[in-house]
Coordinates of C-alpha atoms in Angstrom, one line a residue:
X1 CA 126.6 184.6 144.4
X2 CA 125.8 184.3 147.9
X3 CA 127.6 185.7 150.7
X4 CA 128.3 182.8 152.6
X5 CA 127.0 183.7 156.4
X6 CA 127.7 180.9 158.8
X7 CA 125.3 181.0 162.5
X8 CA 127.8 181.5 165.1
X9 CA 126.7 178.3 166.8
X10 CA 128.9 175.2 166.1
X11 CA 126.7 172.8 166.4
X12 CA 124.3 174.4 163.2
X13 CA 127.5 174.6 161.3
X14 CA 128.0 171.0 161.7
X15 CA 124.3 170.6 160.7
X16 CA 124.7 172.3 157.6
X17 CA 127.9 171.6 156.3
X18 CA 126.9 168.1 156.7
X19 CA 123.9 168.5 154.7
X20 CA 125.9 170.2 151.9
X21 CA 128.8 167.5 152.0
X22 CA 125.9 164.7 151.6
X23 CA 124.1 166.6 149.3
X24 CA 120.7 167.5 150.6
X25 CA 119.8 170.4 148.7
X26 CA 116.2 171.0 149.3
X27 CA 115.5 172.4 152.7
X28 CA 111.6 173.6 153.6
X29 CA 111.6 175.9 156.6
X30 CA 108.9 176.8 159.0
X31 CA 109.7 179.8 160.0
X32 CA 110.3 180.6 164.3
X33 CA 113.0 181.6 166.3
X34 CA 114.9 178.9 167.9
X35 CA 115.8 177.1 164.6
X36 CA 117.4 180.8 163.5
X37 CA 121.0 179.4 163.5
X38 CA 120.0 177.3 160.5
X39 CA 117.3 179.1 158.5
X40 CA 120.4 181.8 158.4
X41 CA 122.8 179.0 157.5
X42 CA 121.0 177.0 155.0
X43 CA 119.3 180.4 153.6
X44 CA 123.0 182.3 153.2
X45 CA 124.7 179.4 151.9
X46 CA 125.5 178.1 148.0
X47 CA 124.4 174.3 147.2
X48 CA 120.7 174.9 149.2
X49 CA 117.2 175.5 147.4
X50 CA 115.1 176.8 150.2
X51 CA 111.1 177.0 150.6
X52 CA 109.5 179.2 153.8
X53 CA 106.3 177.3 154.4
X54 CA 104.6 178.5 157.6
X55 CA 102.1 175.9 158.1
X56 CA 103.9 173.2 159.9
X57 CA 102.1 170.5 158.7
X58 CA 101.5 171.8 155.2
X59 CA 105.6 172.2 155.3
X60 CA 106.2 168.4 156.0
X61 CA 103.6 167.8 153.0
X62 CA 105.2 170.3 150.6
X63 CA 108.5 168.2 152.0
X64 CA 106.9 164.8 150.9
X65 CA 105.9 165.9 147.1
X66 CA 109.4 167.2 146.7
X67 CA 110.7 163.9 148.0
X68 CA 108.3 161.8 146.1
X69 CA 108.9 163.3 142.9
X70 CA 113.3 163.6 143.4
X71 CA 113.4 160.4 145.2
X72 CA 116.0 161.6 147.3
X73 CA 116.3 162.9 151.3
X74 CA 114.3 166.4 151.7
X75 CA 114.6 168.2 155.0
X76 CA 111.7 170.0 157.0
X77 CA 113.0 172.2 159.8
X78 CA 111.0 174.0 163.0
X79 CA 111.0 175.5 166.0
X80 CA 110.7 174.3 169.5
X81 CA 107.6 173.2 171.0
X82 CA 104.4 172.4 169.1
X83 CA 105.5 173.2 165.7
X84 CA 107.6 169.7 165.4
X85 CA 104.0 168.0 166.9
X86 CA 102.5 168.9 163.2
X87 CA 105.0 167.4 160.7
X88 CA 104.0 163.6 162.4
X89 CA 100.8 163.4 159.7
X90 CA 103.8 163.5 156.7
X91 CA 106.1 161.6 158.8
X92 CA 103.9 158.4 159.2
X93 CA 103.1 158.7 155.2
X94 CA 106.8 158.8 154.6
X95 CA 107.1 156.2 156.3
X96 CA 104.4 153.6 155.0
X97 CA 105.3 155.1 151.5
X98 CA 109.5 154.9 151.7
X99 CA 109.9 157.9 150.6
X100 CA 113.3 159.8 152.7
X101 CA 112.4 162.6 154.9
X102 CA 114.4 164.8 157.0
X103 CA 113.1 166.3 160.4
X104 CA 115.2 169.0 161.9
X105 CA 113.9 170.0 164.6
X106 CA 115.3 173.3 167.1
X107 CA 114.8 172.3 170.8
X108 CA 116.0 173.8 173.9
X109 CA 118.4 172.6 175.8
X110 CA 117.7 169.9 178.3
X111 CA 118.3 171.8 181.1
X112 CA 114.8 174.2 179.9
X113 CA 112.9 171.1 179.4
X114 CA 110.4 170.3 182.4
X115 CA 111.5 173.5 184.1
X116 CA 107.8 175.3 183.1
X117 CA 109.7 177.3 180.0
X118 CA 107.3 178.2 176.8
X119 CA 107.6 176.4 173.8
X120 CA 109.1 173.5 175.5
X121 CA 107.8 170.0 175.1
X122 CA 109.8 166.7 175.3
X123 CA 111.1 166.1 171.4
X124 CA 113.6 163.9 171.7
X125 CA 112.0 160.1 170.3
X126 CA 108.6 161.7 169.3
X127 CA 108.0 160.1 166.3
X128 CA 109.6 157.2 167.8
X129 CA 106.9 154.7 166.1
X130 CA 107.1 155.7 162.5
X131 CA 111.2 156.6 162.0
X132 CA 113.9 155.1 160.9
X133 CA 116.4 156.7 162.6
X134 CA 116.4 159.0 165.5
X135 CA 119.5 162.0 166.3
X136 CA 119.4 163.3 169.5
X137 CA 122.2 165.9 169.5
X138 CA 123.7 167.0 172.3
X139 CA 124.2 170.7 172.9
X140 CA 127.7 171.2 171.9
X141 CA 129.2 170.1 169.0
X142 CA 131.3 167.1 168.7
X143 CA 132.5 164.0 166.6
X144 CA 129.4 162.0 168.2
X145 CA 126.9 164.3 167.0
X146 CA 128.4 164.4 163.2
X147 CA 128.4 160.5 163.6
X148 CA 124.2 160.8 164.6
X149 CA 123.6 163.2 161.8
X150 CA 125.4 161.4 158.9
X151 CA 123.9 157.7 160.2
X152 CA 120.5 160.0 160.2
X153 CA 120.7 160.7 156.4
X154 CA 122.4 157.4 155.0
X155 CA 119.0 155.7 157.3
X156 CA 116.7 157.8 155.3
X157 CA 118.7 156.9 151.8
X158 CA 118.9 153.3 152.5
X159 CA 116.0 152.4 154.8
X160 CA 113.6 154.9 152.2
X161 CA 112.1 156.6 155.0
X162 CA 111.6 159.4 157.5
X163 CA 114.6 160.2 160.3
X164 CA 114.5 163.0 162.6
X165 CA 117.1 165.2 164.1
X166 CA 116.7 166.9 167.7
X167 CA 119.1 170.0 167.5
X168 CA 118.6 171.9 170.8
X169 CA 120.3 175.7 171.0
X170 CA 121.0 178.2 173.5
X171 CA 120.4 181.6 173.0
X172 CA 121.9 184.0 171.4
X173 CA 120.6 182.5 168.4
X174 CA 120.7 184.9 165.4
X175 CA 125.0 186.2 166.3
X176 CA 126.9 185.0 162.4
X177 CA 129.8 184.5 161.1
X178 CA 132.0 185.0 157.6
X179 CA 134.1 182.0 158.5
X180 CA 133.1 178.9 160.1
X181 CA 134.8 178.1 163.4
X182 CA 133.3 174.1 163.4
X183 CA 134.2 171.9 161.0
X184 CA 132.2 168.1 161.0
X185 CA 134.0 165.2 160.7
X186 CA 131.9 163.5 158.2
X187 CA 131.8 159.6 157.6
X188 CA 130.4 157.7 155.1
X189 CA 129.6 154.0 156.0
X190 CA 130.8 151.2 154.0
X191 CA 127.6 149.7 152.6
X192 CA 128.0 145.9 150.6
X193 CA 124.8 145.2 148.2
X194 CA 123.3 142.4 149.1
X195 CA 123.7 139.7 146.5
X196 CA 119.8 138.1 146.0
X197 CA 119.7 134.3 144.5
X198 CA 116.3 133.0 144.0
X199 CA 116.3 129.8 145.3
X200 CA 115.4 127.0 143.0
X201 CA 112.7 125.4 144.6
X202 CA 110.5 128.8 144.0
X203 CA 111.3 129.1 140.0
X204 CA 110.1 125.7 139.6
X205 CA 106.9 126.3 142.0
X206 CA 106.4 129.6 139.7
X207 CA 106.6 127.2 136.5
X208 CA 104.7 124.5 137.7
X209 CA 102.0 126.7 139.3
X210 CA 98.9 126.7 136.8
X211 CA 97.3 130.0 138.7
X212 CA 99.5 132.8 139.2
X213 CA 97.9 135.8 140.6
X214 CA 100.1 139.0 140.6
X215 CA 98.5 141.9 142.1
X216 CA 100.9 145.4 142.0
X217 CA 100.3 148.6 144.6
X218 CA 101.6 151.7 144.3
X219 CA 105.3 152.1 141.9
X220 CA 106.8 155.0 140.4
X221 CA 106.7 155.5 136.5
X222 CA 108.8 153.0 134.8
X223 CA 109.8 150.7 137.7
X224 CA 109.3 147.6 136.0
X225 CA 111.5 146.8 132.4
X226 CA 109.4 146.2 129.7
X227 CA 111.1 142.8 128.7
X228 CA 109.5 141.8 132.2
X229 CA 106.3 143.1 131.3
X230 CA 105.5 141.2 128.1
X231 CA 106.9 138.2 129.9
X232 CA 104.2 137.9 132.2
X233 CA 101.8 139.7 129.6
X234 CA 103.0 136.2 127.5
X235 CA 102.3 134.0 130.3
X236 CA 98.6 132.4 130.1
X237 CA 98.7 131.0 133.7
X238 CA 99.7 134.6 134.8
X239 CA 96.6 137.3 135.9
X240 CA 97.7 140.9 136.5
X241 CA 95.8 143.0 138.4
X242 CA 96.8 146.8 138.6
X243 CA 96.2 149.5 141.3
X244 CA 96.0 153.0 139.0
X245 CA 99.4 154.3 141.1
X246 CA 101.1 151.4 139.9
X247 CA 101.8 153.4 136.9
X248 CA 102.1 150.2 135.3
X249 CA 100.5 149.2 131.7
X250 CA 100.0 146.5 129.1
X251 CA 96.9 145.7 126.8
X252 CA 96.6 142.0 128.8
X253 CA 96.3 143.8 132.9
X254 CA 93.5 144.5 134.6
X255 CA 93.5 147.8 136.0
X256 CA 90.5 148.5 137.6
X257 CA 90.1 145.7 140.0
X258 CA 86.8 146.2 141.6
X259 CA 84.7 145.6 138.1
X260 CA 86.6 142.6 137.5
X261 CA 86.0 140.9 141.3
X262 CA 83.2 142.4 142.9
X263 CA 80.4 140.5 141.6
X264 CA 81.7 137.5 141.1
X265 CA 79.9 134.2 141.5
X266 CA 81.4 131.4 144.2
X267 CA 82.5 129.3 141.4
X268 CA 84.4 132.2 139.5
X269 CA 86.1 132.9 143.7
X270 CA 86.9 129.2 143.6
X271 CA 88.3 130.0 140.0
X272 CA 90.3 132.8 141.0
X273 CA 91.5 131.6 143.9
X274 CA 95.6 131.3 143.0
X275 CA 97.9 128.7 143.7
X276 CA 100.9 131.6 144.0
X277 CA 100.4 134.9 144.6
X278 CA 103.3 137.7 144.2
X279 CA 102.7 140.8 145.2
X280 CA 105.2 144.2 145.3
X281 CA 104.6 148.0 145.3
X282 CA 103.0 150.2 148.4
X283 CA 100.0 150.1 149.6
X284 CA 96.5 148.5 148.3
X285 CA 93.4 150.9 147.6
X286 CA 90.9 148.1 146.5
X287 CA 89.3 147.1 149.6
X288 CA 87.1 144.0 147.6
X289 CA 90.4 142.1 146.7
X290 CA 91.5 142.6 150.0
X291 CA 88.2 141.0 150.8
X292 CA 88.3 138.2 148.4
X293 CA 91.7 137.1 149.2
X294 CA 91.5 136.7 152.8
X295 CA 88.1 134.5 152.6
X296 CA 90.1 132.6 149.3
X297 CA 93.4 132.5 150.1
X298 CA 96.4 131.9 147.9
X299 CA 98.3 128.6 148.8
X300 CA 101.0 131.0 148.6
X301 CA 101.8 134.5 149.1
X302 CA 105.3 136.0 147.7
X303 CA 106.0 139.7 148.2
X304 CA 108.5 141.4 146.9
X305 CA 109.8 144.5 148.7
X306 CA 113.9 145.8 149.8
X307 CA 112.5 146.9 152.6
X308 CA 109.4 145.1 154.9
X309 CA 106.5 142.9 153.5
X310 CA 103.2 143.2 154.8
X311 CA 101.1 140.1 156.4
X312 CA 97.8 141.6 153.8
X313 CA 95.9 138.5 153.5
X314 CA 97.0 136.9 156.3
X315 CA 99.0 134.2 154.9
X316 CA 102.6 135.8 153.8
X317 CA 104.6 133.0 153.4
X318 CA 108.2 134.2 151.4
X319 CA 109.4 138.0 151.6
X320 CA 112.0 138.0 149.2
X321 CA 114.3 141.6 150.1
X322 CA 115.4 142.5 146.4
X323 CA 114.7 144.6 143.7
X324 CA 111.8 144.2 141.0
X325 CA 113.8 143.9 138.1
X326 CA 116.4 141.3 139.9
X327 CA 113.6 139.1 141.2
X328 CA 112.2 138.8 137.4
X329 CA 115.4 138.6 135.9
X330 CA 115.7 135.6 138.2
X331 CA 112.4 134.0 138.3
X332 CA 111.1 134.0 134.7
X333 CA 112.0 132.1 131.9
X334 CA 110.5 132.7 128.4
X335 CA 111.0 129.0 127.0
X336 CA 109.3 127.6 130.3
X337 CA 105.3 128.5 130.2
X338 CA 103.1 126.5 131.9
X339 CA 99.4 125.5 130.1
X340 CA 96.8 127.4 131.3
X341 CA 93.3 128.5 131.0
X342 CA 93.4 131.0 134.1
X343 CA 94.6 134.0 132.4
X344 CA 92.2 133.8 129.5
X345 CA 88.9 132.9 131.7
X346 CA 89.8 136.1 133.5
X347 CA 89.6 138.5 130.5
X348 CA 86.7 137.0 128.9
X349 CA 84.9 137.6 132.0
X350 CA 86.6 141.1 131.8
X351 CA 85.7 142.0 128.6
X352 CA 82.1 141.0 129.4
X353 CA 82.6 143.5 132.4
X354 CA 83.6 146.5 130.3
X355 CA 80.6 145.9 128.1
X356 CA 78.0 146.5 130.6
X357 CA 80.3 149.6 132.0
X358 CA 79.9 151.4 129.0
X359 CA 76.4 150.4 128.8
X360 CA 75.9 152.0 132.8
X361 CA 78.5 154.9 132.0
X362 CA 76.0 156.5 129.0
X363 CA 72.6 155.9 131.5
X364 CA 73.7 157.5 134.3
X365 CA 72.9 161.4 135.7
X366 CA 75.4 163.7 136.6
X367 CA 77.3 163.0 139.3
X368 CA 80.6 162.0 141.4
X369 CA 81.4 159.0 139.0
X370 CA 79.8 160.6 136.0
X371 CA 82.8 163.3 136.7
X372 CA 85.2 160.7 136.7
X373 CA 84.4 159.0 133.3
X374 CA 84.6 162.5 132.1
X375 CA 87.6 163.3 133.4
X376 CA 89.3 160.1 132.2
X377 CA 88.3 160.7 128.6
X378 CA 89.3 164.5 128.8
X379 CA 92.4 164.4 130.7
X380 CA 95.6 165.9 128.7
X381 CA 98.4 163.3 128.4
X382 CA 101.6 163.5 129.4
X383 CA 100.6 165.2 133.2
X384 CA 101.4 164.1 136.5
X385 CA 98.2 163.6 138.0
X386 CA 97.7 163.6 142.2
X387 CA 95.0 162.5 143.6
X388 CA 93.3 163.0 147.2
X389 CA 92.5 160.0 149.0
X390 CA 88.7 158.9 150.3
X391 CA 86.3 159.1 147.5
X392 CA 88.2 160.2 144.6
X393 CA 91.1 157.5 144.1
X394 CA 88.7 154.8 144.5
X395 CA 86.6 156.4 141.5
X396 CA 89.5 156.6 139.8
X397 CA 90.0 153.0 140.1
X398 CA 86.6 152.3 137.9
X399 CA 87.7 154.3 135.3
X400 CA 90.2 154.3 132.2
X401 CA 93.3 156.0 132.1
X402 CA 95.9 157.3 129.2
X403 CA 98.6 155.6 130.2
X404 CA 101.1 158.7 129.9
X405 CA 99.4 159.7 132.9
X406 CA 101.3 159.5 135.5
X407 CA 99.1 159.0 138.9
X408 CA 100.1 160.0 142.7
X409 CA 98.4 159.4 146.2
X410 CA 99.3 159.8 149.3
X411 CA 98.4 155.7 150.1
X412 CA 100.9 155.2 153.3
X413 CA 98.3 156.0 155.7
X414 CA 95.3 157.0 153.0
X415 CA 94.5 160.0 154.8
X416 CA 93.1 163.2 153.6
X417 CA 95.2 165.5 155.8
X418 CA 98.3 166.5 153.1
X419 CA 97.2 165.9 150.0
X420 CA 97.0 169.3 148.5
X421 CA 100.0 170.2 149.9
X422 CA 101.8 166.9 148.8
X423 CA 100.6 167.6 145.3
X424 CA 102.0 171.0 145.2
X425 CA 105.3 169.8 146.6
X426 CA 105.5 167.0 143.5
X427 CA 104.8 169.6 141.2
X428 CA 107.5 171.8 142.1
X429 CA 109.9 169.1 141.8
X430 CA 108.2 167.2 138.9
X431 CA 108.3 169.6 135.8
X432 CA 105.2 168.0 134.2
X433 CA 102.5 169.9 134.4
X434 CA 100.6 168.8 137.6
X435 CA 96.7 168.6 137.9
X436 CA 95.1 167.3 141.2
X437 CA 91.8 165.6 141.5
X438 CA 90.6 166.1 145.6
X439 CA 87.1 165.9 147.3
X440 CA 86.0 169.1 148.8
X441 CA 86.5 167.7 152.8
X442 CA 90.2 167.1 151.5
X443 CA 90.7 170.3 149.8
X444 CA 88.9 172.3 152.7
X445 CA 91.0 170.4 155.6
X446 CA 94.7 171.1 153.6
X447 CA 93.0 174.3 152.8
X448 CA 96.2 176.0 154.3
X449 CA 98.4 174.4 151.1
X450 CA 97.6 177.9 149.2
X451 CA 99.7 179.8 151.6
X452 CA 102.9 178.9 149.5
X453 CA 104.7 181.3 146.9
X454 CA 106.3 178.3 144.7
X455 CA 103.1 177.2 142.8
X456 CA 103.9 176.9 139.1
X457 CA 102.1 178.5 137.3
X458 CA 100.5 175.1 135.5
X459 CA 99.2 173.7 138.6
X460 CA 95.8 172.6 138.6
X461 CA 93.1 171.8 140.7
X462 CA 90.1 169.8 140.0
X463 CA 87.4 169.8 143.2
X464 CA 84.7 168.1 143.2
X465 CA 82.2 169.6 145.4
X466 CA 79.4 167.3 146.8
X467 CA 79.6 169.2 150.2
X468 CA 80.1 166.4 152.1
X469 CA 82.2 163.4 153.1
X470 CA 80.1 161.5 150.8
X471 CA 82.5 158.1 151.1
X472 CA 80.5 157.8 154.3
X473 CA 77.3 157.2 152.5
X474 CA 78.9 154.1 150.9
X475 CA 80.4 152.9 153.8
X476 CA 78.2 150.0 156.0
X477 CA 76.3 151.8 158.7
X478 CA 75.2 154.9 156.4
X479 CA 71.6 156.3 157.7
X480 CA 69.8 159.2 156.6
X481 CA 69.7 161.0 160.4
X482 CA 71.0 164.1 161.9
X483 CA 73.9 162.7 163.7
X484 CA 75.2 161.1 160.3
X485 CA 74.8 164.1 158.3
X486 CA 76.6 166.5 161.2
X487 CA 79.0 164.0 162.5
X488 CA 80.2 161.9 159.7
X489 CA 79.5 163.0 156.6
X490 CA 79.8 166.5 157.6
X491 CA 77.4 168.4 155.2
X492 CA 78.0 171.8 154.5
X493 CA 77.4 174.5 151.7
X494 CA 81.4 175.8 151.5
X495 CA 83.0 176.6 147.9
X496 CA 86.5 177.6 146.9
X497 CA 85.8 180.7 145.3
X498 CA 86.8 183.1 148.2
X499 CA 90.2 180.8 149.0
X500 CA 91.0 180.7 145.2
X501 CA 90.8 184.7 145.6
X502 CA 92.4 185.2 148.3
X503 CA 95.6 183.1 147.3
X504 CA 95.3 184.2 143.7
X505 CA 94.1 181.6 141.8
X506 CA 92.1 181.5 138.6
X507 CA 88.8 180.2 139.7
X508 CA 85.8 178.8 137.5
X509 CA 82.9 176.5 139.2
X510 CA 80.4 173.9 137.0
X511 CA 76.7 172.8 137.8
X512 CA 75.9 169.9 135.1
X513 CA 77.8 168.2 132.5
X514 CA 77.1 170.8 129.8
X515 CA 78.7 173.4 131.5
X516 CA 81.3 171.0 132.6
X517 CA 82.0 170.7 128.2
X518 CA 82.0 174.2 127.9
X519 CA 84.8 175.9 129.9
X520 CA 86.4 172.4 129.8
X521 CA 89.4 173.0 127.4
X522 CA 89.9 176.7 128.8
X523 CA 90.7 175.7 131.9
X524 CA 93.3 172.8 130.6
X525 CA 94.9 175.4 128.0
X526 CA 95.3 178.3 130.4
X527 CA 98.7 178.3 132.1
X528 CA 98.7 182.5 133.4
X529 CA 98.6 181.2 137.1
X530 CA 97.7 178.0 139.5
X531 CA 93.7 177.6 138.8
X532 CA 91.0 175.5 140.0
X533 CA 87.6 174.1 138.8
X534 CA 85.3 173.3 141.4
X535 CA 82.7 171.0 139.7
X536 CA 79.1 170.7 142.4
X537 CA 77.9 167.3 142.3
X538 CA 74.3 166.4 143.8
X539 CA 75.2 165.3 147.5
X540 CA 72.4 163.0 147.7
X541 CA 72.5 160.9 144.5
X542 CA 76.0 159.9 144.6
X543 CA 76.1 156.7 146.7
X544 CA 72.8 155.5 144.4
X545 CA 74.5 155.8 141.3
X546 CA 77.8 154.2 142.6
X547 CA 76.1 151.0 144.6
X548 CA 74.0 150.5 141.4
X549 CA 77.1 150.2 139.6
X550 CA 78.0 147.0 141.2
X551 CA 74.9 145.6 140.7
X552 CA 74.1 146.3 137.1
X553 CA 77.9 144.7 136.4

């Protein structure tokens, strides 16, 4: 057992006894000098799992996995100065994604701030746009502060999303102590549910509606009961339409939206244009039913969410602030289906799309999405699978998956800045064995998220290398010029091996799809340390073979 050492400062004892009494037990530490009171507090104390991450911003990713995976607050704590500047990429993802963060911050005292003092910038309110909650200790401690830090944490809990907490010392601050000479006063507010009744007039709109569009975004694994599922599976005026982090599957959804919608005719828009449509889960990847439902809007748009519903489509109509599971348990009715042809127009359509995917899938030459149909037939089961954003979780949307798959992104703010870092955070917590899927600008960018001694040893990386930003060359506006290829796609000729070296991991790179076959099933079966494939795509091929995809459906 520990030693219990307790920083002589009262106002770090107050931090950390607090954190224990609400049980916050993961704390990732970036390490400096003027948050010393609590790195020796929380580091020399029982009840605290702590991580040193150096990398600022790769700590506040690290942070987010953990917190992702345990669904419970995770703190992040710095330094003065810049350091707390490069946890606001993880903040704004934890706070488009609900998912509770903690940032403790060290500060000096105001009296150093705006005096010309190093390390000194303002901190209080930084993040003021994407918090929930905002502590501004003063410097002593007192029954006000305790009151700021315990409202901080219960915001993060309840309002699923990212709080910080200014904590400004005065030196001496590495003096400690066997015995505490603070002791918090710590509340706990009193918090009534919030009884939800669905109001009658919406059940009978739901049963009377003949086109019933329900489109899911990001949930974790097993949000939905399954008595729910097969009620809407059961319901032919009811089209589901999955995003692949929805982690959500029945034989009768549609998970790979864009080869349902993207070619279809005005009369099949007319047709799929719904009469209700209900919505719940994070963010959307598919940027073609985005498309399609703003140009055919729903008559009505219903999104369920506890905490904030989004204006999508531009014509929200009902945010109804409850759970899944309690909005279903309210709304459906199994002896009440309405007659309809919507759902099974939909599939036979769909079925004729999956046809001529297979067809395309076996024609095509190696490359970025002849990757991904490997890798969705070849994928071990039962993984938790993370995936970068830009190029590679929109491939995955075209693609199958084994539905014991479960299938992480970083969708708050869909940027490619943590992902790495975010993945190895989840797999830390999440005991699965963890495999993530990123595109090489991705991987190179978070390149810093190999500087971390808790990798298990079953983490896996799957690059795919096309040495480029090669979203750009699907994106409107792409031209084959000097200033494209420098500027935005940002060609270059960088691999992994030397960073897989250097941070020991097993390395093994691919040219083709032969070779791809060949070291295929060593690289799943080998668990000795953290490994990763880099697989070199043709840089130049990639957007044909995709664009053609859409036409040929």
């Amino acid at each position: 057992m520990k030693a219990n050492l307790y920083p002589k400062i009262p106002l770090a004892q107050a931090v950390i006894e607090i954190f224990r009494q609400k049980e916050i037990q993961h704390i990732v530490i970036s390490p400096g000098s003027r948050n010393a009171p609590l790195t020796m507090g929380f580091t020399n104390q029982e009840g605290f799992t702590c991580y040193s991450i150096a990398d600022e911003r790769c700590a506040a990713f690290f942070a987010l996995g953990l917190a992702q995976q345990l669904q419970k607050p995770v703190a992040v704590v710095c330094t003065s100065g810049s350091a707390v500047l490069n946890y606001y990429p993880a903040v704004a993802e934890a706070f488009y994604s609900q998912i509770p963060l903690l940032i403790v911050s060290a500060d000096r005292p105001k009296s150093k701030i705006d005096i010309g003092d190093g390390q000194t910038i303002r901190q209080e309110n930084v993040f003021a746009n994407h918090i929930v909650f905002s502590a501004n200790l003063s410097e002593n401690a007192s029954m006000q502060n305790d009151n700021l830090i315990v409202s901080a944490i219960e915001s993060a809990i309840l309002q699923k999303g990212p709080v910080h907490i200014n904590v400004p010392f005065e030196e001496p601050l590495y003096e400690t102590l066997l015995e505490p000479t603070y002791v918090p006063k710590v509340t706990t507010s009193a918090i009534e549910d919030a009884e939800f009744t669905l109001d009658a007039k919406f059940i009978s709109e739901w049963q009377l509606a003949k086109k019933k569009l329900i489109l899911v975004g990001e949930l974790l694994p097993n949000a939905i009961e399954q008595k729910y599922i097969d009620s809407l599976a059961e319901d032919k005026s009811v089209l589901v339409l999955l995003e692949k982090t929805s982690n959500l599957h029945h034989p009768s959804f549609i998970d790979r939206i864009d080869t349902l919608v993207s070619t279809f005719s005005e009369e099949e828009k007319l047709n799929f244009q719904p009469d209700i449509l209900l919505t719940f889960g994070g963010m959307v990847v598919s940027k073609r039913i985005k498309s399609l439902l703003r140009n055919y809007q729903p008559k009505q748009h219903w999104h369920i969410d506890e905490i904030r519903a989004y204006d999508t489509f531009g014509c929200l109509s009902n945010h109804f602030k409850t759970s899944i599971s309690e909005f279903f348990k309210q709304l459906l009715n199994d002896e009440l289906k309405t007659s309809s042809s919507y759902q099974s127009h939909f599939h036979t359509i769909w079925k004729d799309r999956l046809v001529k995917h297979e067809k395309y899938m076996s024609e095509i030459s190696f490359s970025d999405f002849k990757v991904f149909d490997f890798l969705s037939r070849h994928l071990p089961e039962n993984i938790q699978l993370q995936v970068s954003n830009s190029s590679p979780i929109r491939y995955l949307q075209l693609v199958p998956c084994n539905k014991t798959i479960e299938v992480f992104c970083n969708r708050g703010t869909s940027g490619i800045d943590g992902s790495t870092s975010t993945a190895i955070g989840a797999s830390v917590a999440n005991k699965k064995p963890t495999i993530l899927i990123t595109g090489d600008i991705s991987f190179l960018y978070d390149s810093n998220a190999l500087w971390n001694n808790y990798i298990p040893k079953n983490f896996k990386i799957i690059l795919i290398n096309n040495s480029g930003g090669g979203i750009f060359r699907i994106l409107p506006g792409h031209q084959e010029t000097e200033t494209f290829n420098t500027f935005f796609e940002t060609s270059h000729q960088l691999t992994a091996e030397h960073l897989a070296k250097m941070f020991a991991f097993e390395y093994t790179s691919v040219q083709n799809e032969t070779e791809l076959h060949s070291i295929w099933d060593s690289f799943i079966s080998n668990e000795n340390k953290p490994s990763i494939l880099e697989i070199f795509t043709p840089e130049k091929i990639n957007d044909i073979v995709l664009l053609d995809y859409f036409k040929k459906l």
